mmCIF file of C-alpha atoms and ligand atoms in Angstrom:
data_model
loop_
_atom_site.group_PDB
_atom_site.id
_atom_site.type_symbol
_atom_site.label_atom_id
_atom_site.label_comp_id
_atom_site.label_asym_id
_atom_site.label_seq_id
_atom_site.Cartn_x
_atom_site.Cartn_y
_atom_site.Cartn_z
ATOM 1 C CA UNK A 1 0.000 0.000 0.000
ATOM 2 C CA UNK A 2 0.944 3.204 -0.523
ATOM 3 C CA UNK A 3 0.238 7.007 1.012
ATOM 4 C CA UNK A 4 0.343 9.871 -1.751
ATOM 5 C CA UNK A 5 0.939 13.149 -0.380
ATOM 6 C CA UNK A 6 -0.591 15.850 -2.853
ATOM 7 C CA UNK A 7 0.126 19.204 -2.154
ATOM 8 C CA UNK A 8 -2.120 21.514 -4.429
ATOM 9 C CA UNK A 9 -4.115 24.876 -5.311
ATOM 10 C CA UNK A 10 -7.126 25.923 -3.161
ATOM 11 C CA UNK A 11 -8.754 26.924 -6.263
ATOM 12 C CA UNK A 12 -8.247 22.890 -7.244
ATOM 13 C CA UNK A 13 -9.355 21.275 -4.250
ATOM 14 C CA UNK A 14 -13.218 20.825 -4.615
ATOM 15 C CA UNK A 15 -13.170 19.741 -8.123
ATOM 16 C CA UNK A 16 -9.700 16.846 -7.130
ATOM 17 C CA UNK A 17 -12.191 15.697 -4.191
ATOM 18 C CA UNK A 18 -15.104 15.003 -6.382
ATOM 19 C CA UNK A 19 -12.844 13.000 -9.090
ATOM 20 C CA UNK A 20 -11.129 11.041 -6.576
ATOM 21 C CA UNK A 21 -14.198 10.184 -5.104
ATOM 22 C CA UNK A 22 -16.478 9.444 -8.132
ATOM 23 C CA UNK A 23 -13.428 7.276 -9.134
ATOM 24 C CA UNK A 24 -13.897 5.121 -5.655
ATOM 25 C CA UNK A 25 -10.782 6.436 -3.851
ATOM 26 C CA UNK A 26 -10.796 7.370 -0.116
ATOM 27 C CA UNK A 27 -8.805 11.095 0.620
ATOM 28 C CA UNK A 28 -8.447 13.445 3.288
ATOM 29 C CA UNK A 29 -8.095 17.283 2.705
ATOM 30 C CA UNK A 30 -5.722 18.938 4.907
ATOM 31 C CA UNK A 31 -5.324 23.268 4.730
ATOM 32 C CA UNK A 32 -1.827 24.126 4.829
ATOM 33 C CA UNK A 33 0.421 27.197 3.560
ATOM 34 C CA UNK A 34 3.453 27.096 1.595
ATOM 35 C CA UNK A 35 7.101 27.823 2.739
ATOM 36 C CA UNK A 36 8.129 30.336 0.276
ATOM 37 C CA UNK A 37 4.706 32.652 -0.710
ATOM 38 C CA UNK A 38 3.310 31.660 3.176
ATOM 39 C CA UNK A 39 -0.186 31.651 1.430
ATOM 40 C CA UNK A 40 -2.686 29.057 1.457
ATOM 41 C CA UNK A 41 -3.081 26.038 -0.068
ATOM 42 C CA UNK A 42 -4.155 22.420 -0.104
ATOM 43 C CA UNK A 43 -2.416 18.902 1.079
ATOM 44 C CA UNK A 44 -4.470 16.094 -0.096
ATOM 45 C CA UNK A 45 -3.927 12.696 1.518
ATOM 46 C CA UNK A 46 -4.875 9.707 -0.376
ATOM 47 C CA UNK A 47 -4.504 5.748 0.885
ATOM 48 C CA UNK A 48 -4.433 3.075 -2.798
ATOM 49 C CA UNK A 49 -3.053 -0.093 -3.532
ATOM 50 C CA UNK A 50 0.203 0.007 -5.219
ATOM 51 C CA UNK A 51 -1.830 -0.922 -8.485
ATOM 52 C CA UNK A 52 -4.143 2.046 -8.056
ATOM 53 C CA UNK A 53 -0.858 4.871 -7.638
ATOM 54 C CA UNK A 54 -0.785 5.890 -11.436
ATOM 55 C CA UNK A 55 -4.484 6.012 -11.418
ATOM 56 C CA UNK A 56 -4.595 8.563 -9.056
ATOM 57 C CA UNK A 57 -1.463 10.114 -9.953
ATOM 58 C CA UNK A 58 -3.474 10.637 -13.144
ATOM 59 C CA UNK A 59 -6.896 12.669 -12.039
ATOM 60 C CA UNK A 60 -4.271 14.699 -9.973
ATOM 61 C CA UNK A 61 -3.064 15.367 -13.285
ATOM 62 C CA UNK A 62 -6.064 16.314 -14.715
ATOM 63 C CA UNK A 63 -7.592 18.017 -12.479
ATOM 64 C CA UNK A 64 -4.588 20.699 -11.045
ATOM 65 C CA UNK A 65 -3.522 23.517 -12.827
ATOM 66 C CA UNK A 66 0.028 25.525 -12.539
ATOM 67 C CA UNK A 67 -0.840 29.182 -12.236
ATOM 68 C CA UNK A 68 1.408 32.017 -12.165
ATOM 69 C CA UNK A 69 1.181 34.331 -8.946
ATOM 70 C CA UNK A 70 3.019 37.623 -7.905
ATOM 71 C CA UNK A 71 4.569 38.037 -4.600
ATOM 72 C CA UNK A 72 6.336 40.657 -2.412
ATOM 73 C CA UNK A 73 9.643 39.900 -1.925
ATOM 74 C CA UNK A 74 12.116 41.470 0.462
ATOM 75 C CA UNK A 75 15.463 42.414 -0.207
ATOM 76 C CA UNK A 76 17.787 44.304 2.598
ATOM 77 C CA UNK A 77 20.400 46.928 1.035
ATOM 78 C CA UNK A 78 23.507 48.486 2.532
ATOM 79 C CA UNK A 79 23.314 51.609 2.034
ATOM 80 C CA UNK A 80 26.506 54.162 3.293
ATOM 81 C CA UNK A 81 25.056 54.797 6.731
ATOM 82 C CA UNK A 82 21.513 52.703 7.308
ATOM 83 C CA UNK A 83 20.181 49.401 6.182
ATOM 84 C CA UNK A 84 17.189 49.787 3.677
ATOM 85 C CA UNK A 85 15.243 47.233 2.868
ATOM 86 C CA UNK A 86 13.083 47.521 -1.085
ATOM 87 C CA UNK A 87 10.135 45.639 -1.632
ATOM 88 C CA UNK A 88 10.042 44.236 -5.017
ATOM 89 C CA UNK A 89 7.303 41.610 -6.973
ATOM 90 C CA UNK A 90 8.440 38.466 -8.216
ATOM 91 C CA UNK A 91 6.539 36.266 -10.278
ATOM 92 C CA UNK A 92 6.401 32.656 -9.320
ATOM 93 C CA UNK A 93 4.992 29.394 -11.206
ATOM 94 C CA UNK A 94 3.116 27.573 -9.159
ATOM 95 C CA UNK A 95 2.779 23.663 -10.064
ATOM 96 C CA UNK A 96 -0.236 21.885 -10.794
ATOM 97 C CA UNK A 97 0.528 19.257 -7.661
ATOM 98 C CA UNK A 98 3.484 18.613 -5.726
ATOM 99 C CA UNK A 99 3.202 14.881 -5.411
ATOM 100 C CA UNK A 100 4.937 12.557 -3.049
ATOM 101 C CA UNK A 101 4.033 8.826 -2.684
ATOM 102 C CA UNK A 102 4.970 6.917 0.453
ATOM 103 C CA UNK A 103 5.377 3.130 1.504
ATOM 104 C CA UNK A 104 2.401 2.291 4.146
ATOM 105 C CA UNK A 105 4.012 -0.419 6.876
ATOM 106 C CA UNK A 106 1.011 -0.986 8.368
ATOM 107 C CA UNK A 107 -3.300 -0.146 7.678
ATOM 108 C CA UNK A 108 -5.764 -0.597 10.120
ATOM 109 C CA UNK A 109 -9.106 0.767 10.358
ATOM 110 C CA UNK A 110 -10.783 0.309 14.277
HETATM 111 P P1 2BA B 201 5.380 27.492 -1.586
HETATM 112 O O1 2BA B 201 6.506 27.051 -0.717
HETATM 113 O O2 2BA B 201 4.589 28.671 -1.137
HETATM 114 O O3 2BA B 201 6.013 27.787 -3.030
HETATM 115 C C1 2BA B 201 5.244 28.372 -4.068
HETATM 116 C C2 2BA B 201 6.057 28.476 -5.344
HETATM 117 O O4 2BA B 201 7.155 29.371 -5.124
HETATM 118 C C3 2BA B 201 6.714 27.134 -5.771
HETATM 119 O O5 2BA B 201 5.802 26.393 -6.566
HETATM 120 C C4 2BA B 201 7.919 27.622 -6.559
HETATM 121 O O6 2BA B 201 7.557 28.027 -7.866
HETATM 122 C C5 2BA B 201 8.323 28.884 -5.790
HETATM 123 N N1 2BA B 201 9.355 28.616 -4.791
HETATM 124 C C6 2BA B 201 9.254 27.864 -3.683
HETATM 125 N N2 2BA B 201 10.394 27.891 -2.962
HETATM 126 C C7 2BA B 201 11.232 28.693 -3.641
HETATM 127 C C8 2BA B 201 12.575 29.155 -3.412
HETATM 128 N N3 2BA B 201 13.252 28.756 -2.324
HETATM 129 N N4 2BA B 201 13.117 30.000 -4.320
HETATM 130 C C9 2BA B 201 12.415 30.397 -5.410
HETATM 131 N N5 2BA B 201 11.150 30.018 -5.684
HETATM 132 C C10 2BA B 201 10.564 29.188 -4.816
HETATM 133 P P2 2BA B 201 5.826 24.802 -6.468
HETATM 134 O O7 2BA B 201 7.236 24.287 -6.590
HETATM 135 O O8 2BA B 201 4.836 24.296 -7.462
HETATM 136 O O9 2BA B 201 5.334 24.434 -5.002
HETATM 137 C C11 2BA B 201 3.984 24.642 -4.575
HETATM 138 C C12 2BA B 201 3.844 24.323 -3.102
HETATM 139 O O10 2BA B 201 4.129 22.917 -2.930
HETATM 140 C C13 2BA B 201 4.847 25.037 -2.197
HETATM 141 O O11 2BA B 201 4.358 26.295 -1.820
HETATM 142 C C14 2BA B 201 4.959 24.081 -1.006
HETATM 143 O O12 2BA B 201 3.850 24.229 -0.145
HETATM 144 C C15 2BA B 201 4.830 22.713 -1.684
HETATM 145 N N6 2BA B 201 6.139 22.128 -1.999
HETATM 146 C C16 2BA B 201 6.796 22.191 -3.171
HETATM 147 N N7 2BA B 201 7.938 21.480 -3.131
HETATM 148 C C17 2BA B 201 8.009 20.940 -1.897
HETATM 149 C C18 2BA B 201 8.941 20.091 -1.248
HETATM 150 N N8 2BA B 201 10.092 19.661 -1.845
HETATM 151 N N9 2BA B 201 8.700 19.731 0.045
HETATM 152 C C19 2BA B 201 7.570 20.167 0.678
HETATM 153 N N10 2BA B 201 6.640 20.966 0.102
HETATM 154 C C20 2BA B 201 6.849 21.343 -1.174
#
């Protein structure tokens, strides 16, 4: 068995849900935030048999889009007497689904 780790969009999530459902597989939807932009997004948590990985690997696919987004980045500058800091926008890709997929040792449901 295996655990796929799925971290995706917000804007994703619903429509992922429904798929994975309709397509018989048991998830859990977790809401985290990203490292780098420290905004919002979604860490899907699916349980399949090994056989069923690429299936799901495959509506993630599908189903999340890579979007570009804009954030404030800040930059500290020496300046002769002070320290300035400048605020400047980057543009960042941000992927369809970050995707890990784990062994399972054990499963149990009580
Ligand atoms: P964030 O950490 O908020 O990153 C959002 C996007 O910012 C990333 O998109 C990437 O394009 C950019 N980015 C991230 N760290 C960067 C850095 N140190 N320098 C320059 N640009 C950087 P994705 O790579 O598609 O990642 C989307 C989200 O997936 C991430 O949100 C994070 O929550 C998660 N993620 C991605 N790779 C991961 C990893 N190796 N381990 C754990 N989480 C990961």
């Amino acid at each position: 068995m295996k655990l796929i780790v799925a971290i995706i969009q917000d804007e994703d999530a619903s429509k992922l849900l429904d798929k994975l459902s309709e397509n018989g597989f048991y998830s859990t939807r977790l809401a985290t935030s990203g490292g780098f932009l420290r905004a919002g997004n979604t860490t899907i948590l699916i349980g399949v048999e090994d056989e069923k990985v690429e299936d799901v690997c495959s509506i993630i696919e599908k189903n999340c889009k890579s979007r570009k987004q804009i954030t404030p980045v800040q930059t500290p500058m020496l300046g002769a007497m002070d320290v300035f800091s400048s605020v400047y926008p980057i543009e960042v890709n941000v992927g369809g689904a970050t995707v890990f997929v784990l062994d399972v040792e054990k499963f149990r449901k009580y």
